[in-house]
Coordinates of C-alpha atoms in Angstrom, one line a residue:
X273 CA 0.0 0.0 0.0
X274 CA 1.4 3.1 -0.7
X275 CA 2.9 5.4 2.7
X276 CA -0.4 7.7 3.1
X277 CA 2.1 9.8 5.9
X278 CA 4.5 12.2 3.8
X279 CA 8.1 11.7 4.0
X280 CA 9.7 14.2 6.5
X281 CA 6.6 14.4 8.9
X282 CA 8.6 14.3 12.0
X283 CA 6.5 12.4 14.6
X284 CA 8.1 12.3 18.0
X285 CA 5.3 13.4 20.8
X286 CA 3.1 12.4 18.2
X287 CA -0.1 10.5 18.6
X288 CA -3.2 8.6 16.6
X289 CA -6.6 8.0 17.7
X290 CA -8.3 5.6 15.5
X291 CA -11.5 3.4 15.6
X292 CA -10.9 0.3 17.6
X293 CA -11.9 -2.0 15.5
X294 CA -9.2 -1.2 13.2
X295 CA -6.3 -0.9 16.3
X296 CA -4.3 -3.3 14.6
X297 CA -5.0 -2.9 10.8
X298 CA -3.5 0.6 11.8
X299 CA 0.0 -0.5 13.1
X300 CA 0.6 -2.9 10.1
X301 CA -0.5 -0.7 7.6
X302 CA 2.6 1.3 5.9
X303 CA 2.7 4.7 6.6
X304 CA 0.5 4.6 9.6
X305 CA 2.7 2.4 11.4
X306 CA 5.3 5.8 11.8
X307 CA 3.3 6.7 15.1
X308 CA 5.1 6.2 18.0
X309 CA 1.5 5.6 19.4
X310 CA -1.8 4.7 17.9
X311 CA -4.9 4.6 20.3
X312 CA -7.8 3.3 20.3
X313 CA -11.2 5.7 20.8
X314 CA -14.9 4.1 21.2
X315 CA -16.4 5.3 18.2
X316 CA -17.0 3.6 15.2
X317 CA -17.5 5.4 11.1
X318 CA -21.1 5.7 9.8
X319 CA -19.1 4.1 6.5
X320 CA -17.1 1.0 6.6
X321 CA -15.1 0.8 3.5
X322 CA -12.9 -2.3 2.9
X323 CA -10.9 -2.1 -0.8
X324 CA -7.9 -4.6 0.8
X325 CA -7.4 -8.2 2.9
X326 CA -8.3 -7.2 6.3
X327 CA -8.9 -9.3 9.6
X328 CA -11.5 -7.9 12.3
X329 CA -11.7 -9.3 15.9
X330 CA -15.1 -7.5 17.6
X331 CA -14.9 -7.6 21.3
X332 CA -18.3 -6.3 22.7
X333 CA -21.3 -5.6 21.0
X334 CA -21.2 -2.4 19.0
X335 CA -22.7 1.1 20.7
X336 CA -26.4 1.3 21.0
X337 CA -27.8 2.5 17.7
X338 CA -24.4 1.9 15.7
X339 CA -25.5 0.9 12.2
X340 CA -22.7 1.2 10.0
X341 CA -22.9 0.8 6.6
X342 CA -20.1 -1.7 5.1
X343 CA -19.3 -1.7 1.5
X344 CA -16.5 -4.3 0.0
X345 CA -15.2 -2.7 -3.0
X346 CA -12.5 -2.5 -5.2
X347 CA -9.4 0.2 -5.6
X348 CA -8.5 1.0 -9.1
X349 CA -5.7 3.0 -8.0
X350 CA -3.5 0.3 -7.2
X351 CA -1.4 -2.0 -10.2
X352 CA -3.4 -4.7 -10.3
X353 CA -6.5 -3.4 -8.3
X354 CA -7.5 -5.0 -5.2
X355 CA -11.0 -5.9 -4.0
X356 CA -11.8 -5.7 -0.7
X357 CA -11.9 -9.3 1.4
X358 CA -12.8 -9.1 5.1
X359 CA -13.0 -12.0 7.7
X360 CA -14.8 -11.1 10.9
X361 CA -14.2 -13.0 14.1
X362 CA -15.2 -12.3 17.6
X363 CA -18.8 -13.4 20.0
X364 CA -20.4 -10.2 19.2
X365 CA -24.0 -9.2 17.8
X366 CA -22.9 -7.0 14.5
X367 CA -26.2 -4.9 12.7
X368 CA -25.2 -3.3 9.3
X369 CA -27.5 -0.5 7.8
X370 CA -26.3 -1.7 4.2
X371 CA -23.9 -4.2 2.6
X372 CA -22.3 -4.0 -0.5
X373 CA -20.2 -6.0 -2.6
X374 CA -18.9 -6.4 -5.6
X375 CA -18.0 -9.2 -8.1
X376 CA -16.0 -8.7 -11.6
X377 CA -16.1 -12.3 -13.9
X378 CA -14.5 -9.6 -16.1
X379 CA -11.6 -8.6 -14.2
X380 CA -7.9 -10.8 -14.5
X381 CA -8.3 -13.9 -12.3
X382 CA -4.5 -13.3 -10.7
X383 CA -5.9 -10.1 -8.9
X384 CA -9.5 -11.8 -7.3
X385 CA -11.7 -10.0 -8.7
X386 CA -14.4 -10.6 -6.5
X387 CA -14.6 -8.6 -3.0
X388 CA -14.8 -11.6 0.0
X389 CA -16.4 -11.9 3.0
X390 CA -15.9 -14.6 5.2
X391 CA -18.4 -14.0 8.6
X392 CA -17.6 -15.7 12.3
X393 CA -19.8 -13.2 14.2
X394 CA -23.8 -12.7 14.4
X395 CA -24.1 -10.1 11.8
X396 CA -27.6 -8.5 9.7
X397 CA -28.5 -6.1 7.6
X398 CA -31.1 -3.6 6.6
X399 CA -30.5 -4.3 2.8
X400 CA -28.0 -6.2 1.2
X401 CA -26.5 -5.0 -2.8
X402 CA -23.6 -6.5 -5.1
X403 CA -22.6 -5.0 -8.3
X404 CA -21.8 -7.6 -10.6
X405 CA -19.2 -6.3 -13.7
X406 CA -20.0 -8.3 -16.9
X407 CA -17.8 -8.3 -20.2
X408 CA -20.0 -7.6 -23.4
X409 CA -21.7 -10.4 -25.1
X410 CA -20.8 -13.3 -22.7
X411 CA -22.5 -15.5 -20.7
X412 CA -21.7 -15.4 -16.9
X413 CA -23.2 -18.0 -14.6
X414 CA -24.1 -16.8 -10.9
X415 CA -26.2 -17.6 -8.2
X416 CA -26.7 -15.2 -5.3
X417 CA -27.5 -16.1 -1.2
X418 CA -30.8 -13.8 -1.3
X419 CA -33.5 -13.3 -3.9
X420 CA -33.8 -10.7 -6.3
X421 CA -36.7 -9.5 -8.6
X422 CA -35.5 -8.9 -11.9
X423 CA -37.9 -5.5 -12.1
X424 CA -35.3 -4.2 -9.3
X425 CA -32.1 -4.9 -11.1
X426 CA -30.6 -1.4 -12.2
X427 CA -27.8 -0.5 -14.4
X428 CA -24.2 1.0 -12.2
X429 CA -22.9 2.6 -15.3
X430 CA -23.0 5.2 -17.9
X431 CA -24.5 4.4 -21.2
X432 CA -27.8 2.4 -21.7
X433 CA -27.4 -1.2 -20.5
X434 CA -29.5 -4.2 -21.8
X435 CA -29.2 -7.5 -20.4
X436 CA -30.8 -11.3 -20.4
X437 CA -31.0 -13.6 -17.7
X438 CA -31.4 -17.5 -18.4
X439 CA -32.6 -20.1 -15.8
X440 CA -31.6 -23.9 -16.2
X441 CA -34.8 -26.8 -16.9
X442 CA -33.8 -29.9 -15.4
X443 CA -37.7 -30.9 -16.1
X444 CA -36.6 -30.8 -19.4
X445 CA -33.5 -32.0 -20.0
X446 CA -34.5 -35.0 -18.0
X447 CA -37.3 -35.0 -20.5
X448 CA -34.9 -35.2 -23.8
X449 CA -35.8 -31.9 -24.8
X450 CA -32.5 -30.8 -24.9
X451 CA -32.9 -27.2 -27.3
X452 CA -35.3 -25.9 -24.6
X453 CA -33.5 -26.3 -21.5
X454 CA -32.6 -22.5 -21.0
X455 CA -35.4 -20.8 -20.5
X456 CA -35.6 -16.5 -20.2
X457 CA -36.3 -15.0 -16.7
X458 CA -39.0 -12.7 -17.1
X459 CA -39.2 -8.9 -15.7
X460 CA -41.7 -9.8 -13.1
X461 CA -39.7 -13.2 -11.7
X462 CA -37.2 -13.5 -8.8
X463 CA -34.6 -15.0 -8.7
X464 CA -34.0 -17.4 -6.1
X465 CA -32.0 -17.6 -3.1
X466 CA -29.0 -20.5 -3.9
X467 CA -30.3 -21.4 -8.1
X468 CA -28.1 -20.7 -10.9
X469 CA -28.6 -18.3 -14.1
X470 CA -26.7 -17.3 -17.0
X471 CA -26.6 -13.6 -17.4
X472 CA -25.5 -11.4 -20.4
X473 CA -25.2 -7.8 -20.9
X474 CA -24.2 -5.4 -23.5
X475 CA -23.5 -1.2 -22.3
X476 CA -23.4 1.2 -25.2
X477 CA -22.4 5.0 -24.8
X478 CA -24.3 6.5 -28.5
X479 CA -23.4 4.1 -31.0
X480 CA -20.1 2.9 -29.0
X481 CA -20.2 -0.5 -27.3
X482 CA -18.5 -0.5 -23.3
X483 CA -16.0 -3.2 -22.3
X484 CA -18.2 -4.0 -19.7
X485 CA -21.7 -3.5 -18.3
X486 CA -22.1 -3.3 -14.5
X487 CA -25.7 -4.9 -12.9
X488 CA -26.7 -3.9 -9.6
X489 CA -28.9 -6.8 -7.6
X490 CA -30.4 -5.8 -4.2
X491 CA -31.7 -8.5 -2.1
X492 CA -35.6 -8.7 -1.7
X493 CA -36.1 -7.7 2.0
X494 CA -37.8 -11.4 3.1
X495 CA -36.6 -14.3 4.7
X496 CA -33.8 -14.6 2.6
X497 CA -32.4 -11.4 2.9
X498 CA -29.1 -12.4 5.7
X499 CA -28.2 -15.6 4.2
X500 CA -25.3 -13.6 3.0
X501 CA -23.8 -13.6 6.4
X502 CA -24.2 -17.6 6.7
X503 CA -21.4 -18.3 9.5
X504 CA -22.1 -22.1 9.4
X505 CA -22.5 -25.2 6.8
X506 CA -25.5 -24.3 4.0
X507 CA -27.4 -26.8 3.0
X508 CA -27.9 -27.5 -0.4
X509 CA -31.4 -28.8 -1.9
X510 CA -31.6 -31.1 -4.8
X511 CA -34.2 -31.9 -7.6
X512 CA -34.0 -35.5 -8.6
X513 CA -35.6 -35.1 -12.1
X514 CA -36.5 -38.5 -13.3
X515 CA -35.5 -40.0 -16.7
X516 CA -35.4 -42.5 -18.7
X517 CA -31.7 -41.8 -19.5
X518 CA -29.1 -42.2 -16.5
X519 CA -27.1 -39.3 -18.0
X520 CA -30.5 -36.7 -18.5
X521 CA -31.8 -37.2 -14.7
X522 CA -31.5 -35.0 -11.9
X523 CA -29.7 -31.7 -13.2
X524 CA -29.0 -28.8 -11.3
X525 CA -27.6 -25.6 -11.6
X526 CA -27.1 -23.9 -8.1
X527 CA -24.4 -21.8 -6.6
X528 CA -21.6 -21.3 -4.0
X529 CA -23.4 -20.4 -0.7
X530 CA -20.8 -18.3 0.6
X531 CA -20.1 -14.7 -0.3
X532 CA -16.4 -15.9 -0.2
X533 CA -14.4 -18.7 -2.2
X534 CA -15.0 -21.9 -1.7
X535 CA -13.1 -25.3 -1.9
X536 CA -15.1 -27.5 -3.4
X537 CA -13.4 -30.5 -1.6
X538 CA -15.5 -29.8 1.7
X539 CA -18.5 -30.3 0.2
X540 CA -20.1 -33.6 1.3
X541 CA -21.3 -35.1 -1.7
X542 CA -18.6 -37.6 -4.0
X543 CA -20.1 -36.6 -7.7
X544 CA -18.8 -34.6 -10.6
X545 CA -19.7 -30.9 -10.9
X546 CA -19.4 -28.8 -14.0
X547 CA -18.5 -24.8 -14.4
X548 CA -18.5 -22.6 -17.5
X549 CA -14.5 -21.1 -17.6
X550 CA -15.8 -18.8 -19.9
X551 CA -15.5 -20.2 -23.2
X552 CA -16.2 -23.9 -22.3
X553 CA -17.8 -26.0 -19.6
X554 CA -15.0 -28.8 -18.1
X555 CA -16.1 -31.2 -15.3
X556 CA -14.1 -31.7 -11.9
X557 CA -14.0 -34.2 -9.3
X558 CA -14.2 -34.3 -5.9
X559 CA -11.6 -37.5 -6.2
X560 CA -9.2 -36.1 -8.6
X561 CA -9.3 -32.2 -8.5
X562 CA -9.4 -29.2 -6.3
X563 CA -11.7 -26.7 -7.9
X564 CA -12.2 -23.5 -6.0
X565 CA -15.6 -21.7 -6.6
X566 CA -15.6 -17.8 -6.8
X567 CA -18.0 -15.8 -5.0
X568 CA -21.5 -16.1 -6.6
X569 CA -20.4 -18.8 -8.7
X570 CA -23.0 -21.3 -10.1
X571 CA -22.4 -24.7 -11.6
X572 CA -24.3 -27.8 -12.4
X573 CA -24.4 -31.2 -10.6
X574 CA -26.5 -34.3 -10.7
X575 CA -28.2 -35.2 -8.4
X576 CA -27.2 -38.9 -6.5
X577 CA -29.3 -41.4 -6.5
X578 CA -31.0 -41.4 -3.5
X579 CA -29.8 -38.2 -1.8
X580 CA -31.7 -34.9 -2.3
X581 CA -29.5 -33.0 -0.4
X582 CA -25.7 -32.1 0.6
X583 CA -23.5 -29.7 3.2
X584 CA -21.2 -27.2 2.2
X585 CA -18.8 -27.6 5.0
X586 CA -18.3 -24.4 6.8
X587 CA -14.2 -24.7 6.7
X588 CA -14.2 -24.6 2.6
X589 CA -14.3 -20.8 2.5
X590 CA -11.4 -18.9 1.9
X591 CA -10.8 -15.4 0.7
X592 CA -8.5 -16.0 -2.4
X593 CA -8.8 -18.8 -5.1
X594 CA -5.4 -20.7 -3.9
X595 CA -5.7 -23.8 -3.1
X596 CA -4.6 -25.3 0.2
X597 CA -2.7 -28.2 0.6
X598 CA -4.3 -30.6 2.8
X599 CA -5.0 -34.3 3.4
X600 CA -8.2 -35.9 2.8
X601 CA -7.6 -39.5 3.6
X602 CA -10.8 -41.1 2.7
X603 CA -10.6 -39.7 -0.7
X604 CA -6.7 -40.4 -1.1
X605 CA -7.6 -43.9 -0.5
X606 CA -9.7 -44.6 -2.7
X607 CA -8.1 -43.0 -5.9
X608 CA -5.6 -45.4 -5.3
X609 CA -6.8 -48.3 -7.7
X610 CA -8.1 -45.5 -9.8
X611 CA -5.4 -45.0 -13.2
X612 CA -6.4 -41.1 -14.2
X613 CA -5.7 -39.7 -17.8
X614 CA -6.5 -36.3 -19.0
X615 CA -7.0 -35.0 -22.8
X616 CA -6.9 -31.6 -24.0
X617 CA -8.1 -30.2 -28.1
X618 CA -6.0 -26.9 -28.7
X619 CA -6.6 -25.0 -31.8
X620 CA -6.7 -21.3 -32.8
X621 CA -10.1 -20.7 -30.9
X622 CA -9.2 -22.1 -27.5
X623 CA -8.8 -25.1 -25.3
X624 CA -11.3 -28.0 -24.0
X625 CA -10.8 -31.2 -21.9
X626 CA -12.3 -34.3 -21.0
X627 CA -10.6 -37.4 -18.7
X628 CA -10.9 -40.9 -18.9
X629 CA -10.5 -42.8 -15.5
X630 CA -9.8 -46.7 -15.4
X631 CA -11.4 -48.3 -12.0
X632 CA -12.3 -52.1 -12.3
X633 CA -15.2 -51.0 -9.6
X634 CA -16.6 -49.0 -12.3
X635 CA -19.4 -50.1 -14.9
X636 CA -18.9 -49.9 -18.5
X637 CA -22.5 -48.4 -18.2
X638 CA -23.0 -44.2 -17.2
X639 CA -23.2 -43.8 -13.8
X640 CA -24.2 -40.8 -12.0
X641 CA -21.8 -41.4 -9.1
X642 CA -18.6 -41.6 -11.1
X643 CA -19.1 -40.3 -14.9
X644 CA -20.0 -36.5 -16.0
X645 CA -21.9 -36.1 -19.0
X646 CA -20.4 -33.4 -22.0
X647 CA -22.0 -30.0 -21.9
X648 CA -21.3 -28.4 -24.6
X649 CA -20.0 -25.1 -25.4
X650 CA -22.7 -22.2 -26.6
X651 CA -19.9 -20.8 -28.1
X652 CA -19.9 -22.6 -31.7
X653 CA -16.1 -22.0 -32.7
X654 CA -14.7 -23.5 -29.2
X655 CA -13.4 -27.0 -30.1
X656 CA -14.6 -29.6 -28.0
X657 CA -13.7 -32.9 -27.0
X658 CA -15.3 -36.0 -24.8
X659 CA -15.6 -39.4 -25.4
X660 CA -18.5 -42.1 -26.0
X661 CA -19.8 -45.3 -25.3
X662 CA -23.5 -45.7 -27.0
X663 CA -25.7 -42.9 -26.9
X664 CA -23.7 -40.8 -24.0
X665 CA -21.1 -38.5 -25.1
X666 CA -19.0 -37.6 -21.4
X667 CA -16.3 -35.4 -19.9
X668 CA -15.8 -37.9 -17.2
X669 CA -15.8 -41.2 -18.4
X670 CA -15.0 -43.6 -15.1
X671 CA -15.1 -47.6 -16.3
X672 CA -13.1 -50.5 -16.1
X673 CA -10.5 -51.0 -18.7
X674 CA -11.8 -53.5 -20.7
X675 CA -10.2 -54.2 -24.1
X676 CA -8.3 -50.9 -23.6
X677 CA -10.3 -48.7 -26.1
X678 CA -12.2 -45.6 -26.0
X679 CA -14.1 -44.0 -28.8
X680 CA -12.8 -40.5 -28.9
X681 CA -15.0 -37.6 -30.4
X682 CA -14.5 -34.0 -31.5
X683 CA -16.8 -31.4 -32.5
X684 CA -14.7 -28.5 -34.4
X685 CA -16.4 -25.1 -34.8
X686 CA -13.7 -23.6 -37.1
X687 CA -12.0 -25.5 -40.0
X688 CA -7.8 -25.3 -39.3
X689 CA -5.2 -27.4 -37.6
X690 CA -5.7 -28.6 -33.8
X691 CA -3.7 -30.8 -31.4
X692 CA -4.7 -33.4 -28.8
X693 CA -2.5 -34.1 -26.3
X694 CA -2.5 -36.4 -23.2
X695 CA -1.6 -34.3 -19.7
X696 CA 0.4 -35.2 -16.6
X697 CA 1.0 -39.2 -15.7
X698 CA 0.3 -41.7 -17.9
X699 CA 0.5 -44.1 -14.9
X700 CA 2.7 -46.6 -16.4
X701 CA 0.0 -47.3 -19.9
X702 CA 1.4 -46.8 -23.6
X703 CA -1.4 -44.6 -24.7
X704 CA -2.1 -44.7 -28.8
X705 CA -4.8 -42.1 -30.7
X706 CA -5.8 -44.0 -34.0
X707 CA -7.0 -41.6 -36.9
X708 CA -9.9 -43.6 -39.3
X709 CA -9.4 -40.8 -41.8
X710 CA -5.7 -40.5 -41.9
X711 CA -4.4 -44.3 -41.2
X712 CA -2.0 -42.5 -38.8
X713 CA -1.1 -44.0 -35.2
X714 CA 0.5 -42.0 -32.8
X715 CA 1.7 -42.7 -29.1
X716 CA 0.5 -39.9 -27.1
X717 CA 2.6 -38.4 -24.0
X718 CA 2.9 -35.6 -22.1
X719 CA 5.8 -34.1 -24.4
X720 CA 4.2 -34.9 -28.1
X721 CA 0.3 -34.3 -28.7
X722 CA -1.5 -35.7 -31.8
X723 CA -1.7 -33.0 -34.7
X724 CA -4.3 -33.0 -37.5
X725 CA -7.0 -31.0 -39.2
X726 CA -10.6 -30.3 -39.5
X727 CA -13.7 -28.9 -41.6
X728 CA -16.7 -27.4 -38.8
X729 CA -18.6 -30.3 -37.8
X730 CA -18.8 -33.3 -35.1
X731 CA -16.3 -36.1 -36.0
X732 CA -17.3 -39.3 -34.0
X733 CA -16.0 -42.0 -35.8
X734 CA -12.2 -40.2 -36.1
X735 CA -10.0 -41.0 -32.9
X736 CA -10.2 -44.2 -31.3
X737 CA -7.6 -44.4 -28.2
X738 CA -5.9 -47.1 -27.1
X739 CA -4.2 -48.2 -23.6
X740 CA -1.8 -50.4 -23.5
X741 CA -0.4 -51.9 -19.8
X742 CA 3.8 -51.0 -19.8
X743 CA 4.1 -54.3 -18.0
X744 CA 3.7 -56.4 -21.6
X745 CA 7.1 -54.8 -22.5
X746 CA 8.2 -57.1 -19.5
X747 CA 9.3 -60.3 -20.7
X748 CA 8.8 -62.1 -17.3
X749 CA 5.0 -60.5 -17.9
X750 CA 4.7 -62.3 -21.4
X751 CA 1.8 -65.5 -20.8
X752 CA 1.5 -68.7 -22.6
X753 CA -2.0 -67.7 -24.4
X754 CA -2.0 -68.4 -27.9
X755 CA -3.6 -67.3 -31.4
X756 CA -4.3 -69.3 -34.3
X757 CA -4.8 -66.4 -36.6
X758 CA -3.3 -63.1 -35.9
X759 CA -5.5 -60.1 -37.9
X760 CA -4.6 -56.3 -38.8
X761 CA -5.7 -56.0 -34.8
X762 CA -2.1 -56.9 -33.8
X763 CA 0.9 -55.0 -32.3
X764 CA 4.3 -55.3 -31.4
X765 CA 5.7 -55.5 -28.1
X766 CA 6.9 -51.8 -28.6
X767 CA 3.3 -50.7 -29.2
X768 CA 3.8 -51.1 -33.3
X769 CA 0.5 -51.2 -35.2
X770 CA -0.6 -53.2 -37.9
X771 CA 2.9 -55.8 -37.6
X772 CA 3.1 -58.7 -40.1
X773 CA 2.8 -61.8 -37.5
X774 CA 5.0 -63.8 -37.5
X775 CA 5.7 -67.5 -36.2
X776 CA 6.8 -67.6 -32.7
X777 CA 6.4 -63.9 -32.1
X778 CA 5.2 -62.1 -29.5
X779 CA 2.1 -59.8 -29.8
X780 CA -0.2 -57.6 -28.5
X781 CA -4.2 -58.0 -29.3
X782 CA -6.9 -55.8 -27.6
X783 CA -4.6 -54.9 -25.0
X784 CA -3.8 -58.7 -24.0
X785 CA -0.7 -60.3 -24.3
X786 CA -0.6 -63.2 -26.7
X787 CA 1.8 -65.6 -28.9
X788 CA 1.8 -66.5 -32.7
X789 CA 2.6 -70.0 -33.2

């Protein structure tokens, strides 16, 4: 922060009387710090204004008729700004006239864009407000603790701002109705309290189109209106939406609780969610990934089998998207028979990802539980890639290993040259990527990606990818199984494809070991 004392103020005999509450922020704080003595005085500001990380400890409840007004905001002053995050700690009763906060999807992610708080006291408010920044043009998803009447939502900025606001159909997609599952939020609806929406807003100044259009949402004053300063685990609500498809039933779209961030690992429930990054959706899991939800962040999940409901554990929110290191032994032990492998499609118009995960415990069949089912990307000219077995096209595709091949699809939305590439450990498998168009096979590592090219259009009968075990390359691993015709299907030891057999050789065929006589 920059020194807010000048240079050359002499301070001996000097002395500064500042709120208590903010005693210690005071002595840290550059600049300040130069006073020989800082005091505290019983009195506390009309206006609380927070644009920086800052820890309060409350002792004692605040004067009679103290109702402070506390705004989170952010300081565009500073290279890169900083948004105002505030924890709160202390056994005191805290009543706020207003709260406002901000959150900025359009803003760099390495400067957390989103203002933070993260409550340990009893605290209320009179009305509750959060500006939400939103770049031209693109959807953002978000989901808010309090309800909000659309009719009430105004515009923070210059210019004339227009926006739309989508909710999510479960009852439909469960249905099969999949071009009608977003669904416009009309003027006189609210939004509720915990669901997820897509919002998109355009700002124009005359003819001249704004790099972003701020929204401002003010809670409804109901029931609903202090969920914001939850200070203990939210309970989530499901709707199990029955289909006749395992990978259409139960779809949600709700949000992050907590006006903080929020590890997604302390959430009790052991299924796949799935976030827009902007461009794309890409599926995490609780098993295998650490995902950190910003403030107001929505996202889908399906619901399990069973259970309507889950806990967002109280100790997942945090005030910056880092991710903490931790142990979480249940879940360490049972990705250990679990073989992980991660895919990526690069191209001139962006990235996308899906994940294949060998586990003998796993059916060849979807299953809610385990598998994540592709959403794909609004945005036309993204690439995207998942794989497929039947009907269901997935972004997590959890099953046993089987013969060692997955059908690989790709949906290209711009003709040119793109690259698929396998990511981090291969855990101990030669992995191949055959191209029916090309005739090419090429082993895939983490070094050397598969390179080829595309017209616009879904290619599902293109890449086939094979696993082969490292341990065949053993000879003490070879077995005594035997062929009497060896096909096209064969490969060398060495993972070569398409190998004249010969007599006494040793071969590979659908990923088993096996000997030419």
């Amino acid at each position: 922060m920059t020194d807010q004392v000048p240079n050359g103020c002499k301070m001996e005999g000097r002395e500064l009387y500042v709120p208590a509450i903010a005693l210690n922020i005071y002595k840290q704080t550059t600049g300040w710090d130069k006073f020989q003595s800082i005091q505290p005085i019983d009195y506390l500001p009309e206006d609380i204004r927070v644009a920086r990380d800052m820890r309060l400890t409350l002792v004692g409840n605040l004067q009679a008729g103290c109702k402070p007004n506390l705004s989170l905001l952010f300081d565009d002053t500073t290279n890169p700004s900083t948004y105002g995050r505030l924890e709160v700690n202390g056994d005191v009763n805290v009543p706020l006239g207003k709260l406002s906060m901000v959150m900025d999807p359009n803003g760099s992610a390495s400067t957390y864009p989103y203002t933070a708080l993260i409550n340990n006291v009893h605290m209320q408010a009179d009305s509750v407000q959060v500006k939400i920044y939103l770049s031209p043009l693109k959807w953002t998803f978000v989901s808010l603790p309090f309800d909000v009447r659309v009719s009430d939502i105004l515009s923070c900025q210059d210019g004339t701002t227009s926006y739309v606001i989508r909710r999510y159909s479960g009852v439909n997609r469960a249905a099969g109705e999949s071009g009608s599952t977003w669904q416009d939020v009309k003027d006189d609806d609210i939004m509720k309290a915990g669901e997820g929406y897509i919002i998109q807003a355009v700002r124009y100044i005359g003819n001249s189109r704004q790099g972003s259009a701020g929204l401002v949402f003010t809670a409804l004053d109901n029931e609903n209106l202090n969920n914001v300063f939850i200070k203990s685990d939210a309970k989530a609500v499901l709707s199990d939406y029955p289909s006749e498809q395992e990978h259409n039933r139960g779809w949600n779209l709700i949000g992050n609780p907590y006006p903080c961030y929020y590890d997604s690992r302390f959430m009790s429930l052991d299924v796949p969610v799935t976030v827009w990054n902007g461009s794309t959706y890409k599926a995490y899991s609780p098993l295998d990934d650490s995902y950190v939800f910003t403030p107001g962040e929505s996202f889908f999940v399906q619901c399990p089998a069973g259970k309507t409901d889950f806990i967002f554990d109280v100790e997942g929110r945090q005030k910056t998207r880092e991710v903490r290191e931790f142990a979480m032994p249940m879940r360490v032990a049972s990705r250990s028979d679990r073989a992980v492998f991660n895919f990526t499609l690069s191209g001139q118009t962006g990235e996308d990802a899906t994940r294949i995960v060998f586990n003998d415990n796993a059916a060849l069949c979807y299953e809610a539980s385990r598998d994540a089912a592709k959403f794909f990307s609004h945005e036309e000219s993204v690439g995207q890639l998942y794989t497929m077995n039947g009907n269901v096209e997935y972004a997590i595709n959890e099953r046993p290993a089987a013969d060692g091949e997955v059908s690989l699809g790709v949906r290209i939305g711009a003709s040119g040259t793109y690259t698929i590439s396998l990511s981090g450990d291969s855990r101990d498998y030669q992995i191949w990527i055959d191209d029916a168009y090309t005739g090419d096979s090429v082993r895939l590592d983490s070094s050397e990606g598969y390179v080829f090219t595309a017209d616009n259009g879904k290619l599902d009968n293109r890449f086939t990818l094979r696993f082969i075990g490292a341990s065949v390359n053993s000879v003490e691993c070879i077995g005594s199984q035997s062929i009497e015709d060896a096909d096209s299907g064969v490969y060398t030891v060495d993972g070569r494809y398409g190998a004249e057999p010969e007599v006494g050789s040793i071969y590979i065929k659908n990923g088993k070991k096996v000997v030419k006589k």
